[in-house]
Amino acid sequence: GGLFMLVGFVLLASTVGTYSLTAMLAEPAATRAAVEQAGLLLPILSLVGIGAAAKSAQVPFHVWLPDAMAAPTPVSAFLHSATMVKAGVFLLGRMRPILVGDDWTTVFVALGLLTMLVAAILAVCASELKELLAYSTVSHLGLIVAAFGFANEFGAEAGAFHILNHASFKAALFLVAGIIAHEAGTRKIAELGGLRRHLPITAVIATVASLSMAGLPPFNGFYSKELLFEAAYYA
């Protein structure tokens, strides 16, 4: 993934004459025109897209993320909510003003929605807490990719807003999973139940974070998901 992305960056920089993203974003229309004139729009979009998809676990590169659950729970929370897996979708958000267009929309809306669907099905089939949360992360990353894929302003708002929302509720849920594993001695969902009586504060936090992840109003997850529907409606 990194090598594909590197080649895409080299092609982009050689076309526009600079590696400065700030300079490219200062005149995105001129940057895109230069890339189109060179006939490199689709190659650059594909190479950067493959790199971002590998980094942010989009289908078919989604399989590595649940396997990374061997890490301690605080590391999982940090890795899956705020840092590593967000790098790819953040890159797409940054590159969006330069490369957005019909090709961009076709590729990333399809990729994001497919990832949302596949990962949601895998999450429902999961038998272990951190595995379930990992597949849920993949699904939410698909939501962000699909949002950034839409060319209208609602898509940009949905993608940026959900990066923040997902970081807040998913970090909380991973830490809750760590508390449960520590206290109950297992993360197997079939072996867990009745913990609310013993862990009342943890139960409240888990409920609020889960409702946000599910997108119920008035929790924060609802608003970014609603923006995705808005973006799709106007597209």
Short mmCIF file of C-alpha atoms in Angstrom, two decimals:
data_model
loop_
_atom_site.label_atom_id
_atom_site.label_comp_id
_atom_site.label_asym_id
_atom_site.label_seq_id
_atom_site.Cartn_x
_atom_site.Cartn_y
_atom_site.Cartn_z
CA GLY A 1 0.00 0.00 0.00
CA GLY A 2 2.75 2.43 0.92
CA LEU A 3 4.64 1.75 -2.32
CA PHE A 4 1.55 2.34 -4.45
CA MET A 5 0.95 5.60 -2.58
CA LEU A 6 4.59 6.67 -3.02
CA VAL A 7 4.42 6.17 -6.79
CA GLY A 8 1.18 8.18 -6.87
CA PHE A 9 2.81 11.04 -4.95
CA VAL A 10 5.86 11.04 -7.26
CA LEU A 11 3.62 11.17 -10.35
CA LEU A 12 1.56 14.00 -8.84
CA ALA A 13 4.61 16.03 -7.83
CA SER A 14 6.33 15.55 -11.18
CA THR A 15 3.18 16.79 -12.92
CA VAL A 16 2.56 19.93 -10.82
CA GLY A 17 6.22 20.67 -10.02
CA THR A 18 6.03 20.57 -6.22
CA TYR A 19 5.63 18.17 -3.32
CA SER A 20 3.97 20.89 -1.22
CA LEU A 21 0.38 19.89 -0.48
CA THR A 22 -0.25 23.43 0.75
CA ALA A 23 0.73 24.82 -2.65
CA MET A 24 -1.49 22.27 -4.44
CA LEU A 25 -4.47 23.05 -2.21
CA ALA A 26 -3.99 26.80 -2.68
CA GLU A 27 -5.07 26.35 -6.32
CA PRO A 28 -6.82 22.97 -6.51
CA ALA A 29 -8.47 23.66 -9.87
CA ALA A 30 -5.10 24.48 -11.48
CA THR A 31 -3.53 21.38 -9.93
CA ARG A 32 -6.32 19.15 -11.23
CA ALA A 33 -6.12 20.78 -14.68
CA ALA A 34 -2.37 20.06 -14.86
CA VAL A 35 -2.92 16.43 -13.87
CA GLU A 36 -5.74 15.99 -16.41
CA GLN A 37 -3.66 17.63 -19.15
CA ALA A 38 -0.88 15.15 -18.47
CA GLY A 39 -3.39 12.28 -18.69
CA LEU A 40 -2.44 11.05 -15.21
CA LEU A 41 -5.63 11.71 -13.24
CA LEU A 42 -6.84 8.09 -13.17
CA PRO A 43 -3.39 6.55 -12.48
CA ILE A 44 -2.69 8.98 -9.62
CA LEU A 45 -6.19 8.54 -8.18
CA SER A 46 -5.85 4.73 -8.37
CA LEU A 47 -2.37 4.60 -6.80
CA VAL A 48 -3.22 6.98 -3.95
CA GLY A 49 -6.56 5.19 -3.49
CA ILE A 50 -4.90 1.75 -3.16
CA GLY A 51 -2.48 3.14 -0.57
CA ALA A 52 -5.27 4.79 1.42
CA ALA A 53 -7.44 1.65 1.18
CA ALA A 54 -4.63 -0.54 2.54
CA LYS A 55 -3.90 1.87 5.37
CA SER A 56 -7.56 2.28 6.33
CA ALA A 57 -8.57 -1.37 5.85
CA GLN A 58 -10.99 -0.99 2.96
CA VAL A 59 -12.22 -4.10 1.14
CA PRO A 60 -10.31 -6.23 0.06
CA PHE A 61 -7.53 -5.00 2.39
CA HIS A 62 -9.70 -5.24 5.52
CA VAL A 63 -8.40 -8.55 6.83
CA TRP A 64 -5.36 -7.21 8.71
CA LEU A 65 -7.30 -5.06 11.16
CA PRO A 66 -9.03 -7.72 13.32
CA ASP A 67 -5.74 -9.65 13.46
CA ALA A 68 -4.12 -6.58 15.05
CA MET A 69 -6.31 -7.17 18.11
CA ALA A 70 -3.46 -9.06 19.78
CA ALA A 71 -2.28 -5.71 21.15
CA PRO A 72 -3.19 -4.58 24.69
CA THR A 73 -6.56 -2.82 24.83
CA PRO A 74 -5.23 0.77 25.30
CA VAL A 75 -3.06 0.25 22.22
CA SER A 76 -6.08 -1.07 20.31
CA ALA A 77 -8.09 1.98 21.35
CA PHE A 78 -5.36 4.32 20.17
CA LEU A 79 -4.69 2.38 16.97
CA HIS A 80 -8.30 1.84 15.89
CA SER A 81 -9.97 5.06 16.93
CA ALA A 82 -7.62 7.95 16.39
CA THR A 83 -4.30 7.24 14.69
CA MET A 84 -3.13 4.56 12.29
CA VAL A 85 -6.35 3.51 10.57
CA LYS A 86 -7.44 7.14 10.23
CA ALA A 87 -4.31 8.05 8.24
CA GLY A 88 -5.73 6.72 4.97
CA VAL A 89 -9.12 8.39 5.21
CA PHE A 90 -7.50 11.63 6.40
CA LEU A 91 -5.27 11.54 3.31
CA LEU A 92 -8.35 11.13 1.09
CA GLY A 93 -9.91 14.14 2.80
CA ARG A 94 -6.78 16.21 2.14
CA MET A 95 -6.44 15.08 -1.50
CA ARG A 96 -10.16 15.46 -2.19
CA PRO A 97 -10.12 19.14 -3.35
CA ILE A 98 -7.38 18.29 -5.88
CA LEU A 99 -8.73 15.05 -7.36
CA VAL A 100 -12.49 15.21 -6.81
CA GLY A 101 -14.66 14.60 -9.86
CA ASP A 102 -16.73 11.89 -11.53
CA ASP A 103 -13.92 9.29 -11.39
CA TRP A 104 -13.23 10.08 -7.73
CA THR A 105 -16.91 9.77 -6.82
CA THR A 106 -17.38 6.47 -8.67
CA VAL A 107 -14.32 4.84 -7.10
CA PHE A 108 -14.61 5.98 -3.49
CA VAL A 109 -18.38 5.95 -3.02
CA ALA A 110 -18.49 2.36 -4.33
CA LEU A 111 -15.45 1.33 -2.26
CA GLY A 112 -16.76 2.96 0.92
CA LEU A 113 -20.29 1.58 0.69
CA LEU A 114 -19.03 -1.93 -0.13
CA THR A 115 -16.68 -1.81 2.86
CA MET A 116 -19.53 -0.60 5.11
CA LEU A 117 -21.69 -3.56 4.07
CA VAL A 118 -19.06 -6.32 4.20
CA ALA A 119 -17.60 -5.20 7.53
CA ALA A 120 -21.04 -4.78 9.12
CA ILE A 121 -21.91 -8.38 8.21
CA LEU A 122 -18.57 -9.61 9.62
CA ALA A 123 -19.16 -7.60 12.81
CA VAL A 124 -22.55 -9.27 13.34
CA CYS A 125 -20.86 -12.67 12.96
CA ALA A 126 -18.05 -11.87 15.43
CA SER A 127 -17.84 -13.92 18.62
CA GLU A 128 -15.36 -11.77 20.54
CA LEU A 129 -15.70 -8.18 21.79
CA LYS A 130 -12.54 -6.67 20.26
CA GLU A 131 -13.12 -8.54 17.00
CA LEU A 132 -16.62 -7.07 16.81
CA LEU A 133 -15.29 -3.57 17.47
CA ALA A 134 -12.52 -4.03 14.90
CA TYR A 135 -14.96 -4.95 12.13
CA SER A 136 -17.16 -2.07 13.25
CA THR A 137 -14.16 0.22 12.80
CA VAL A 138 -13.72 -1.05 9.24
CA SER A 139 -17.39 -0.32 8.55
CA HIS A 140 -17.10 3.22 9.90
CA LEU A 141 -13.96 3.83 7.88
CA GLY A 142 -16.00 2.78 4.84
CA LEU A 143 -18.59 5.38 5.81
CA ILE A 144 -15.90 8.08 5.91
CA VAL A 145 -14.46 7.01 2.53
CA ALA A 146 -17.94 7.05 0.96
CA ALA A 147 -18.61 10.49 2.44
CA PHE A 148 -15.37 11.92 1.06
CA GLY A 149 -16.29 10.31 -2.26
CA PHE A 150 -19.32 12.55 -2.74
CA ALA A 151 -18.41 15.81 -4.50
CA ASN A 152 -20.86 18.02 -2.58
CA GLU A 153 -20.13 19.90 0.66
CA PHE A 154 -22.29 17.49 2.70
CA GLY A 155 -19.87 14.68 1.87
CA ALA A 156 -16.87 16.69 3.06
CA GLU A 157 -18.68 17.62 6.28
CA ALA A 158 -19.79 14.02 6.91
CA GLY A 159 -16.27 12.63 6.42
CA ALA A 160 -14.50 15.19 8.59
CA PHE A 161 -17.16 15.11 11.32
CA HIS A 162 -17.26 11.31 11.49
CA ILE A 163 -13.47 11.11 11.89
CA LEU A 164 -13.94 13.00 15.19
CA ASN A 165 -17.12 11.20 16.21
CA HIS A 166 -15.73 7.75 15.55
CA ALA A 167 -12.57 8.53 17.53
CA SER A 168 -14.61 9.52 20.58
CA PHE A 169 -17.08 6.63 20.79
CA LYS A 170 -14.78 3.87 19.52
CA ALA A 171 -11.94 4.73 21.92
CA ALA A 172 -14.46 4.58 24.77
CA LEU A 173 -15.79 1.19 23.59
CA PHE A 174 -12.33 -0.35 23.26
CA LEU A 175 -11.47 0.76 26.79
CA VAL A 176 -14.80 -0.69 27.98
CA ALA A 177 -13.83 -3.97 26.30
CA GLY A 178 -10.55 -3.87 28.20
CA ILE A 179 -12.35 -3.31 31.51
CA ILE A 180 -14.71 -6.21 30.80
CA ALA A 181 -11.84 -8.52 29.83
CA HIS A 182 -9.94 -7.58 32.99
CA GLU A 183 -12.91 -8.07 35.31
CA ALA A 184 -14.61 -11.05 33.65
CA GLY A 185 -11.48 -12.82 32.42
CA THR A 186 -12.84 -13.28 28.91
CA ARG A 187 -13.91 -11.31 25.83
CA LYS A 188 -16.09 -14.10 24.40
CA ILE A 189 -19.55 -12.59 23.91
CA ALA A 190 -21.32 -15.92 24.57
CA GLU A 191 -19.75 -16.10 28.04
CA LEU A 192 -20.62 -12.55 29.08
CA GLY A 193 -23.81 -11.21 30.65
CA GLY A 194 -25.19 -9.56 33.77
CA LEU A 195 -22.17 -7.30 34.19
CA ARG A 196 -24.30 -4.18 34.71
CA ARG A 197 -24.81 -5.06 38.38
CA HIS A 198 -21.07 -5.32 39.01
CA LEU A 199 -19.85 -2.55 36.66
CA PRO A 200 -22.56 0.14 36.70
CA ILE A 201 -20.34 3.06 35.60
CA THR A 202 -18.84 0.99 32.79
CA ALA A 203 -22.36 0.00 31.73
CA VAL A 204 -23.43 3.66 31.44
CA ILE A 205 -20.35 4.56 29.38
CA ALA A 206 -20.84 1.53 27.13
CA THR A 207 -24.51 2.42 26.57
CA VAL A 208 -23.82 6.05 25.63
CA ALA A 209 -20.92 5.13 23.33
CA SER A 210 -22.93 2.30 21.71
CA LEU A 211 -25.93 4.55 21.03
CA SER A 212 -23.58 7.06 19.43
CA MET A 213 -21.98 4.36 17.29
CA ALA A 214 -25.46 3.17 16.27
CA GLY A 215 -26.33 6.68 15.13
CA LEU A 216 -29.28 7.36 17.42
CA PRO A 217 -30.18 11.01 18.06
CA PRO A 218 -29.20 13.10 19.93
CA PHE A 219 -25.80 11.38 20.14
CA ASN A 220 -22.96 12.65 17.96
CA GLY A 221 -22.83 9.64 15.61
CA PHE A 222 -26.32 10.47 14.36
CA TYR A 223 -25.32 13.82 12.86
CA SER A 224 -22.43 12.61 10.72
CA LYS A 225 -24.47 9.63 9.49
CA GLU A 226 -27.33 11.98 8.66
CA LEU A 227 -24.88 14.12 6.65
CA LEU A 228 -23.91 11.00 4.66
CA PHE A 229 -27.59 10.46 3.75
CA GLU A 230 -27.78 14.14 2.82
CA ALA A 231 -24.72 13.83 0.58
CA ALA A 232 -26.14 10.72 -1.10
CA TYR A 233 -29.54 12.35 -1.57
CA TYR A 234 -28.12 15.42 -3.30
CA ALA A 235 -25.75 13.32 -5.41
#
